[in-house]
mmCIF file of C-alpha atoms in Angstrom:
data_model
loop_
_atom_site.group_PDB
_atom_site.id
_atom_site.type_symbol
_atom_site.label_atom_id
_atom_site.label_comp_id
_atom_site.label_asym_id
_atom_site.label_seq_id
_atom_site.Cartn_x
_atom_site.Cartn_y
_atom_site.Cartn_z
ATOM 1 C CA MET J 1 -72.091 113.296 86.331
ATOM 2 C CA GLN J 2 -74.908 114.032 88.793
ATOM 3 C CA ALA J 3 -74.358 110.711 90.569
ATOM 4 C CA THR J 4 -70.659 111.489 90.949
ATOM 5 C CA LEU J 5 -71.510 114.955 92.214
ATOM 6 C CA ASN J 6 -73.896 113.548 94.832
ATOM 7 C CA ILE J 7 -71.297 111.040 96.020
ATOM 8 C CA CYS J 8 -68.715 113.813 96.420
ATOM 9 C CA LEU J 9 -71.192 115.966 98.291
ATOM 10 C CA ASN J 10 -72.182 113.126 100.616
ATOM 11 C CA MET J 11 -68.540 112.420 101.394
ATOM 12 C CA SER J 12 -67.955 116.100 102.112
ATOM 13 C CA MET J 13 -71.047 116.465 104.248
ATOM 14 C CA ALA J 14 -69.696 113.776 106.556
ATOM 15 C CA LEU J 15 -66.891 116.184 107.402
ATOM 16 C CA ALA J 16 -69.159 119.129 108.226
ATOM 17 C CA ARG J 17 -68.174 121.195 111.248
ATOM 18 C CA GLU J 18 -69.846 123.851 113.329
ATOM 19 C CA ASN J 19 -67.638 126.887 113.769
ATOM 20 C CA PRO J 20 -67.784 130.484 114.985
ATOM 21 C CA TYR J 21 -69.206 131.856 111.747
ATOM 22 C CA GLY J 22 -72.586 130.659 112.941
ATOM 23 C CA ILE J 23 -72.711 128.455 109.833
ATOM 24 C CA GLU J 24 -71.552 124.972 109.021
ATOM 25 C CA LEU J 25 -68.382 124.518 107.059
ATOM 26 C CA VAL J 26 -67.768 121.488 104.874
ATOM 27 C CA GLU J 27 -64.322 120.179 103.995
ATOM 28 C CA HIS J 28 -63.847 119.167 100.371
ATOM 29 C CA ASP J 29 -60.456 118.343 98.833
ATOM 30 C CA GLY J 30 -58.711 119.941 101.790
ATOM 31 C CA PHE J 31 -60.573 123.271 101.789
ATOM 32 C CA PHE J 32 -63.671 124.525 103.585
ATOM 33 C CA TYR J 33 -66.924 125.732 102.062
ATOM 34 C CA GLN J 34 -70.412 126.623 103.227
ATOM 35 C CA PRO J 35 -72.591 123.525 102.595
ATOM 36 C CA ARG J 36 -75.326 125.298 100.640
ATOM 37 C CA SER J 37 -72.681 126.722 98.326
ATOM 38 C CA LEU J 38 -70.569 123.640 97.747
ATOM 39 C CA LYS J 39 -72.912 122.061 95.211
ATOM 40 C CA ASP J 40 -73.060 125.317 93.258
ATOM 41 C CA VAL J 41 -69.286 125.696 93.331
ATOM 42 C CA MET J 42 -68.873 122.142 92.053
ATOM 43 C CA ASN J 43 -71.430 122.767 89.316
ATOM 44 C CA MET J 44 -69.512 125.887 88.376
ATOM 45 C CA LYS J 45 -66.323 123.837 88.076
ATOM 46 C CA THR J 46 -67.892 121.832 85.228
ATOM 47 C CA GLN J 47 -70.087 124.528 83.667
ATOM 48 C CA PHE J 48 -67.968 127.685 83.708
ATOM 49 C CA LYS J 49 -66.780 128.668 80.242
ATOM 50 C CA ALA J 50 -63.506 130.532 80.406
ATOM 51 C CA ARG J 51 -62.071 132.742 77.680
ATOM 52 C CA LYS J 52 -58.359 132.958 77.007
ATOM 53 C CA ASP J 53 -58.309 136.731 77.614
ATOM 54 C CA ASP J 54 -60.142 136.525 80.962
ATOM 55 C CA VAL J 55 -58.367 138.254 83.847
ATOM 56 C CA PHE J 56 -58.822 136.880 87.367
ATOM 57 C CA VAL J 57 -58.155 138.582 90.700
ATOM 58 C CA CYS J 58 -57.513 135.644 93.040
ATOM 59 C CA SER J 59 -57.273 135.777 96.818
ATOM 60 C CA GLY J 60 -58.169 134.279 100.123
ATOM 61 C CA MET J 61 -60.716 136.229 102.096
ATOM 62 C CA LYS J 62 -59.712 139.616 103.554
ATOM 63 C CA THR J 63 -56.253 139.835 102.018
ATOM 64 C CA GLY J 64 -56.570 143.055 100.011
ATOM 65 C CA THR J 65 -59.011 141.858 97.360
ATOM 66 C CA THR J 66 -60.965 145.115 97.161
ATOM 67 C CA TRP J 67 -57.839 147.220 96.669
ATOM 68 C CA LEU J 68 -56.439 144.930 93.977
ATOM 69 C CA LYS J 69 -59.796 144.852 92.165
ATOM 70 C CA ALA J 70 -59.873 148.659 92.126
ATOM 71 C CA ILE J 71 -56.392 148.802 90.594
ATOM 72 C CA VAL J 72 -57.170 146.167 87.939
ATOM 73 C CA ALA J 73 -60.509 147.778 87.034
ATOM 74 C CA SER J 74 -58.879 151.188 86.683
ATOM 75 C CA ILE J 75 -56.034 149.885 84.535
ATOM 76 C CA MET J 76 -58.383 148.066 82.168
ATOM 77 C CA SER J 77 -61.049 150.756 81.939
ATOM 78 C CA GLU J 78 -61.183 153.330 79.176
ATOM 79 C CA SER J 79 -62.850 155.680 81.671
ATOM 80 C CA LYS J 80 -60.113 155.758 84.286
ATOM 81 C CA SER J 81 -61.390 158.976 85.855
ATOM 82 C CA HIS J 82 -64.918 157.685 86.423
ATOM 83 C CA VAL J 83 -65.023 153.893 86.676
ATOM 84 C CA LEU J 84 -64.578 153.730 90.459
ATOM 85 C CA LYS J 85 -67.245 156.375 91.010
ATOM 86 C CA GLU J 86 -69.901 154.603 88.970
ATOM 87 C CA LYS J 87 -70.017 151.182 90.643
ATOM 88 C CA GLY J 88 -68.754 149.415 93.716
ATOM 89 C CA VAL J 89 -65.494 147.571 93.145
ATOM 90 C CA HIS J 90 -67.133 144.157 93.519
ATOM 91 C CA ASP J 91 -69.533 144.957 90.702
ATOM 92 C CA LEU J 92 -66.650 146.045 88.468
ATOM 93 C CA VAL J 93 -64.672 142.838 88.981
ATOM 94 C CA TYR J 94 -67.332 140.166 89.333
ATOM 95 C CA ASN J 95 -66.855 137.163 91.605
ATOM 96 C CA ILE J 96 -67.433 133.876 89.753
ATOM 97 C CA GLU J 97 -68.722 132.059 92.862
ATOM 98 C CA ARG J 98 -71.214 134.847 93.402
ATOM 99 C CA SER J 99 -72.665 134.277 89.927
ATOM 100 C CA TYR J 100 -73.571 130.702 90.746
ATOM 101 C CA ILE J 101 -74.657 130.980 94.381
ATOM 102 C CA SER J 102 -76.525 134.288 94.243
ATOM 103 C CA ARG J 103 -80.210 134.129 95.095
ATOM 104 C CA SER J 104 -80.807 137.791 94.354
ATOM 105 C CA MET J 105 -82.420 137.165 90.963
ATOM 106 C CA PRO J 106 -85.370 134.774 91.338
ATOM 107 C CA ASN J 107 -85.972 132.425 88.396
ATOM 108 C CA ALA J 108 -82.766 133.538 86.702
ATOM 109 C CA ASN J 109 -79.402 131.869 86.321
ATOM 110 C CA THR J 110 -77.116 134.711 87.315
ATOM 111 C CA SER J 111 -74.171 132.995 85.657
ATOM 112 C CA THR J 112 -75.507 134.614 82.481
ATOM 113 C CA ILE J 113 -74.196 137.912 83.872
ATOM 114 C CA ILE J 114 -70.674 136.636 83.306
ATOM 115 C CA ALA J 115 -71.489 134.856 80.042
ATOM 116 C CA GLU J 116 -72.770 138.101 78.532
ATOM 117 C CA MET J 117 -69.817 140.261 79.599
ATOM 118 C CA PRO J 118 -67.695 141.649 76.744
ATOM 119 C CA SER J 119 -64.073 140.566 76.543
ATOM 120 C CA PRO J 120 -61.709 140.930 78.202
ATOM 121 C CA ARG J 121 -63.709 140.009 81.297
ATOM 122 C CA LEU J 122 -62.460 141.116 84.713
ATOM 123 C CA LEU J 123 -63.398 138.415 87.205
ATOM 124 C CA SER J 124 -62.429 137.328 90.688
ATOM 125 C CA THR J 125 -62.457 134.249 92.876
ATOM 126 C CA HIS J 126 -61.730 133.165 96.446
ATOM 127 C CA LEU J 127 -61.345 129.551 95.335
ATOM 128 C CA PRO J 128 -57.990 127.809 95.876
ATOM 129 C CA TYR J 129 -56.078 127.024 92.699
ATOM 130 C CA SER J 130 -57.007 123.337 92.813
ATOM 131 C CA ALA J 131 -60.740 124.170 92.831
ATOM 132 C CA LEU J 132 -60.708 126.500 89.826
ATOM 133 C CA PRO J 133 -62.779 125.492 86.800
ATOM 134 C CA PRO J 134 -60.280 123.574 84.616
ATOM 135 C CA GLN J 135 -60.705 125.844 81.590
ATOM 136 C CA ILE J 136 -59.168 128.731 83.536
ATOM 137 C CA THR J 137 -55.914 126.854 84.046
ATOM 138 C CA SER J 138 -55.858 124.986 80.706
ATOM 139 C CA LEU J 139 -56.318 128.194 78.699
ATOM 140 C CA GLY J 140 -53.618 129.970 80.679
ATOM 141 C CA CYS J 141 -55.887 132.840 81.754
ATOM 142 C CA ARG J 142 -54.034 135.639 83.513
ATOM 143 C CA MET J 143 -54.358 135.461 87.287
ATOM 144 C CA ILE J 144 -53.210 137.977 89.880
ATOM 145 C CA TYR J 145 -53.009 136.576 93.406
ATOM 146 C CA ILE J 146 -52.641 138.700 96.529
ATOM 147 C CA ALA J 147 -51.386 137.277 99.828
ATOM 148 C CA ARG J 148 -51.300 139.059 103.167
ATOM 149 C CA ASN J 149 -49.794 138.707 106.611
ATOM 150 C CA PRO J 150 -51.981 136.003 108.221
ATOM 151 C CA LYS J 151 -52.257 138.062 111.400
ATOM 152 C CA ASP J 152 -53.720 141.095 109.635
ATOM 153 C CA THR J 153 -55.817 138.722 107.525
ATOM 154 C CA PHE J 154 -57.287 137.206 110.674
ATOM 155 C CA VAL J 155 -58.141 140.593 112.207
ATOM 156 C CA SER J 156 -59.802 141.811 109.019
ATOM 157 C CA HIS J 157 -61.709 138.528 108.725
ATOM 158 C CA TRP J 158 -62.903 138.744 112.320
ATOM 159 C CA LYS J 159 -64.044 142.346 111.982
ATOM 160 C CA TYR J 160 -65.912 141.456 108.775
ATOM 161 C CA LEU J 161 -67.825 138.616 110.447
ATOM 162 C CA PRO J 162 -71.167 140.491 110.982
ATOM 163 C CA ALA J 163 -71.383 141.289 107.260
ATOM 164 C CA LEU J 164 -70.471 137.700 106.416
ATOM 165 C CA GLN J 165 -73.189 136.351 108.688
ATOM 166 C CA ALA J 166 -75.708 138.554 106.899
ATOM 167 C CA VAL J 167 -74.660 137.094 103.543
ATOM 168 C CA PHE J 168 -75.387 133.582 104.744
ATOM 169 C CA ASN J 169 -78.535 134.600 106.644
ATOM 170 C CA THR J 170 -77.285 132.954 109.814
ATOM 171 C CA GLU J 171 -79.269 132.966 113.018
ATOM 172 C CA THR J 172 -76.069 133.493 114.963
ATOM 173 C CA THR J 173 -75.570 137.239 115.025
ATOM 174 C CA ALA J 174 -74.093 137.642 118.511
ATOM 175 C CA PRO J 175 -70.507 138.917 118.661
ATOM 176 C CA VAL J 176 -67.894 136.184 118.352
ATOM 177 C CA SER J 177 -64.978 136.246 120.745
ATOM 178 C CA ARG J 178 -61.596 136.888 119.228
ATOM 179 C CA GLU J 179 -60.157 133.797 120.917
ATOM 180 C CA VAL J 180 -62.779 131.373 119.627
ATOM 181 C CA PHE J 181 -62.621 132.690 116.089
ATOM 182 C CA PHE J 182 -58.829 132.660 116.219
ATOM 183 C CA ASP J 183 -58.812 128.994 117.204
ATOM 184 C CA SER J 184 -60.980 128.194 114.182
ATOM 185 C CA PHE J 185 -58.712 130.206 111.867
ATOM 186 C CA CYS J 186 -55.555 128.474 113.102
ATOM 187 C CA ASN J 187 -57.174 125.064 112.692
ATOM 188 C CA GLY J 188 -57.875 125.893 109.052
ATOM 189 C CA ALA J 189 -61.663 125.986 109.452
ATOM 190 C CA SER J 190 -62.339 129.253 107.647
ATOM 191 C CA LEU J 191 -64.162 129.953 104.403
ATOM 192 C CA PHE J 192 -61.930 128.823 101.516
ATOM 193 C CA GLY J 193 -59.265 127.981 104.117
ATOM 194 C CA PRO J 194 -56.901 126.765 105.443
ATOM 195 C CA PHE J 195 -55.152 130.094 104.923
ATOM 196 C CA VAL J 196 -51.637 128.710 104.457
ATOM 197 C CA ASP J 197 -52.724 126.056 101.946
ATOM 198 C CA HIS J 198 -54.677 128.651 99.957
ATOM 199 C CA VAL J 199 -51.611 130.874 99.606
ATOM 200 C CA LEU J 200 -49.394 127.958 98.617
ATOM 201 C CA SER J 201 -51.950 126.711 96.093
ATOM 202 C CA PHE J 202 -51.141 129.803 93.996
ATOM 203 C CA TRP J 203 -47.535 130.385 95.069
ATOM 204 C CA ASN J 204 -46.298 127.011 93.843
ATOM 205 C CA PRO J 205 -47.679 127.256 90.270
ATOM 206 C CA SER J 206 -46.693 130.944 90.076
ATOM 207 C CA ARG J 207 -43.032 129.893 90.254
ATOM 208 C CA ARG J 208 -43.290 128.054 86.927
ATOM 209 C CA GLN J 209 -46.204 129.746 85.133
ATOM 210 C CA SER J 210 -45.901 133.221 83.621
ATOM 211 C CA ASN J 211 -49.686 133.697 83.606
ATOM 212 C CA ILE J 212 -49.800 134.002 87.415
ATOM 213 C CA LEU J 213 -48.619 137.192 89.105
ATOM 214 C CA PHE J 214 -48.113 136.618 92.837
ATOM 215 C CA LEU J 215 -48.239 139.752 94.999
ATOM 216 C CA THR J 216 -48.220 140.543 98.691
ATOM 217 C CA TYR J 217 -50.250 143.247 100.381
ATOM 218 C CA GLU J 218 -47.215 144.418 102.350
ATOM 219 C CA ASP J 219 -45.017 144.878 99.273
ATOM 220 C CA MET J 220 -47.786 146.796 97.525
ATOM 221 C CA LYS J 221 -48.320 149.105 100.496
ATOM 222 C CA ALA J 222 -44.595 149.824 100.656
ATOM 223 C CA ASP J 223 -44.373 150.870 96.994
ATOM 224 C CA SER J 224 -47.850 151.020 95.481
ATOM 225 C CA LEU J 225 -46.789 153.118 92.484
ATOM 226 C CA SER J 226 -44.303 150.495 91.298
ATOM 227 C CA TYR J 227 -46.853 147.749 91.720
ATOM 228 C CA VAL J 228 -49.526 149.569 89.734
ATOM 229 C CA LYS J 229 -46.943 149.687 86.938
ATOM 230 C CA LYS J 230 -46.080 146.008 87.410
ATOM 231 C CA ILE J 231 -49.742 144.999 87.264
ATOM 232 C CA SER J 232 -50.393 147.147 84.190
ATOM 233 C CA ASP J 233 -47.454 145.528 82.365
ATOM 234 C CA PHE J 234 -48.707 142.058 83.331
ATOM 235 C CA LEU J 235 -52.120 142.960 81.908
ATOM 236 C CA GLY J 236 -50.606 144.076 78.636
ATOM 237 C CA GLN J 237 -51.228 147.757 79.322
ATOM 238 C CA SER J 238 -47.611 148.868 79.039
ATOM 239 C CA SER J 239 -48.669 151.917 76.994
ATOM 240 C CA LEU J 240 -49.967 153.634 80.129
ATOM 241 C CA THR J 241 -48.013 156.813 80.823
ATOM 242 C CA GLN J 242 -46.359 157.608 84.130
ATOM 243 C CA GLU J 243 -49.105 160.165 84.648
ATOM 244 C CA ASP J 244 -51.730 157.427 84.151
ATOM 245 C CA ILE J 245 -49.955 155.211 86.677
ATOM 246 C CA ARG J 246 -49.758 157.999 89.268
ATOM 247 C CA TYR J 247 -53.429 158.827 88.754
ATOM 248 C CA ILE J 248 -54.549 155.208 89.183
ATOM 249 C CA ASP J 249 -52.365 154.823 92.257
ATOM 250 C CA SER J 250 -53.916 157.932 93.798
ATOM 251 C CA GLN J 251 -57.503 157.021 92.936
ATOM 252 C CA CYS J 252 -57.076 153.512 94.342
ATOM 253 C CA SER J 253 -55.639 154.584 97.680
ATOM 254 C CA PHE J 254 -57.597 153.619 100.776
ATOM 255 C CA GLN J 255 -58.334 157.266 101.514
ATOM 256 C CA SER J 256 -59.719 157.888 98.042
ATOM 257 C CA LEU J 257 -61.753 154.685 97.740
ATOM 258 C CA SER J 258 -63.253 154.853 101.221
ATOM 259 C CA THR J 259 -64.541 158.403 100.715
ATOM 260 C CA LEU J 260 -66.322 157.781 97.391
ATOM 261 C CA ASP J 261 -70.097 158.044 97.714
ATOM 262 C CA VAL J 262 -70.628 154.643 96.074
ATOM 263 C CA ASN J 263 -68.489 153.071 98.805
ATOM 264 C CA LYS J 264 -69.875 155.098 101.693
ATOM 265 C CA ASN J 265 -73.536 154.644 100.799
ATOM 266 C CA GLY J 266 -73.754 151.968 98.099
ATOM 267 C CA LYS J 267 -74.466 148.255 98.477
ATOM 268 C CA THR J 268 -73.430 145.029 96.774
ATOM 269 C CA THR J 269 -75.846 142.104 96.577
ATOM 270 C CA TYR J 270 -74.681 138.647 97.632
ATOM 271 C CA LYS J 271 -77.296 135.939 97.780
ATOM 272 C CA ASN J 272 -80.293 137.529 99.543
ATOM 273 C CA ALA J 273 -78.215 140.069 101.429
ATOM 274 C CA ASN J 274 -77.326 143.622 100.513
ATOM 275 C CA VAL J 275 -73.848 144.203 101.909
ATOM 276 C CA ASN J 276 -72.876 147.809 102.601
ATOM 277 C CA ASN J 277 -69.842 148.695 100.495
ATOM 278 C CA ARG J 278 -68.364 150.557 103.448
ATOM 279 C CA SER J 279 -67.862 147.190 105.194
ATOM 280 C CA PHE J 280 -65.064 146.482 102.705
ATOM 281 C CA TYR J 281 -63.100 149.516 103.935
ATOM 282 C CA ARG J 282 -61.955 149.219 107.545
ATOM 283 C CA LYS J 283 -58.381 150.482 107.964
ATOM 284 C CA GLY J 284 -56.231 149.166 105.137
ATOM 285 C CA GLU J 285 -53.178 149.184 107.381
ATOM 286 C CA VAL J 286 -50.168 146.931 107.752
ATOM 287 C CA GLY J 287 -49.518 145.695 111.286
ATOM 288 C CA ASP J 288 -52.900 146.423 112.874
ATOM 289 C CA TRP J 289 -52.764 142.894 114.303
ATOM 290 C CA LYS J 290 -50.505 144.248 117.071
ATOM 291 C CA ASN J 291 -53.532 146.030 118.505
ATOM 292 C CA HIS J 292 -55.473 142.764 118.799
ATOM 293 C CA PHE J 293 -53.009 139.903 119.346
ATOM 294 C CA THR J 294 -51.617 138.532 122.571
ATOM 295 C CA PRO J 295 -48.036 137.182 122.524
ATOM 296 C CA GLU J 296 -49.503 133.664 122.713
ATOM 297 C CA MET J 297 -51.665 134.261 119.631
ATOM 298 C CA SER J 298 -48.675 135.617 117.719
ATOM 299 C CA SER J 299 -46.542 132.601 118.605
ATOM 300 C CA ARG J 300 -49.267 130.167 117.630
ATOM 301 C CA ILE J 301 -49.799 131.634 114.187
ATOM 302 C CA ASN J 302 -46.038 131.725 113.639
ATOM 303 C CA LEU J 303 -45.951 127.973 114.204
ATOM 304 C CA VAL J 304 -48.827 127.453 111.777
ATOM 305 C CA VAL J 305 -47.251 129.551 109.022
ATOM 306 C CA GLU J 306 -43.473 129.633 109.157
ATOM 307 C CA ASN J 307 -42.459 126.062 108.370
ATOM 308 C CA LYS J 308 -44.868 125.547 105.476
ATOM 309 C CA PHE J 309 -43.993 128.847 103.810
ATOM 310 C CA GLN J 310 -40.257 128.468 104.215
ATOM 311 C CA GLU J 311 -40.312 124.889 102.948
ATOM 312 C CA ALA J 312 -42.043 126.203 99.827
ATOM 313 C CA GLY J 313 -39.434 128.945 99.366
ATOM 314 C CA LEU J 314 -41.940 131.669 100.221
ATOM 315 C CA PHE J 315 -40.477 134.382 102.412
ATOM 316 C CA LEU J 316 -43.120 137.031 102.915
ATOM 317 C CA LYS J 317 -41.848 140.469 103.863
ATOM 318 C CA TYR J 318 -43.667 141.119 107.090
ATOM 319 C CA GLU J 319 -42.985 140.835 110.768
ATOM 320 C CA LEU J 320 -44.097 137.526 112.238
#
């Protein structure tokens, strides 16, 4: 096993690229990872022990993950009025990659954090579907995937870059130009990217598997109340009253989440970095890309996205 792992890593390392993150990215099986993390992610693929009642929030980076986690955590918590005030969202719905690549607990395997969680476990991942530990898919664990307009995704990703650089302890902390970072994004060289392939990796199986709920950020923003209900039904929480649904919807709004003390002043630990929770709450708007894109940028991303999505029968409800 270790020999096979080393061969795979060596093959991937040959495809390493420098990019505007200020870190190297390595291509493996069509997706990009940070080299120091790839070995841990591959170890996780063989070592992670899924449970049939696990619930996974799945997403590419900066597509509405924090919002969806807040909704799922609130639906599944017995303390709906307090759960979001007690911990940051990313500590309520734990990221499985984080458990294997964290360096925040010296001399400890932080994957035990997940192993010791009571069922049902609320977990998350940025991995594409093809890179998930096989037990997750073979057991039919429930997965909720959120996709977002690639233009708003790019802007949110770009604005989050300083926090991301801190996570990976990069020496490159100077501001990155929008144009250079955009070129990298369109070429697919982004963490867990390419963006389009990541979305399709969940969209395609969601069309034939009832254990995958595919959502879009834009649809949820347009009718969040209905989608809180839809998510609760998918999670087997159909006994929630309409009052419960309205309360969760209100508590998980951007305005409510961003003003909680734990999100204004709290921190979440990734690797050796303490990331301010407030960095996860920028605007939460649909269409902010119009304030940052040139017509040429808009046309380029349309070319990257439109054909692949339409060929797959995916017609996202947003303005390209």
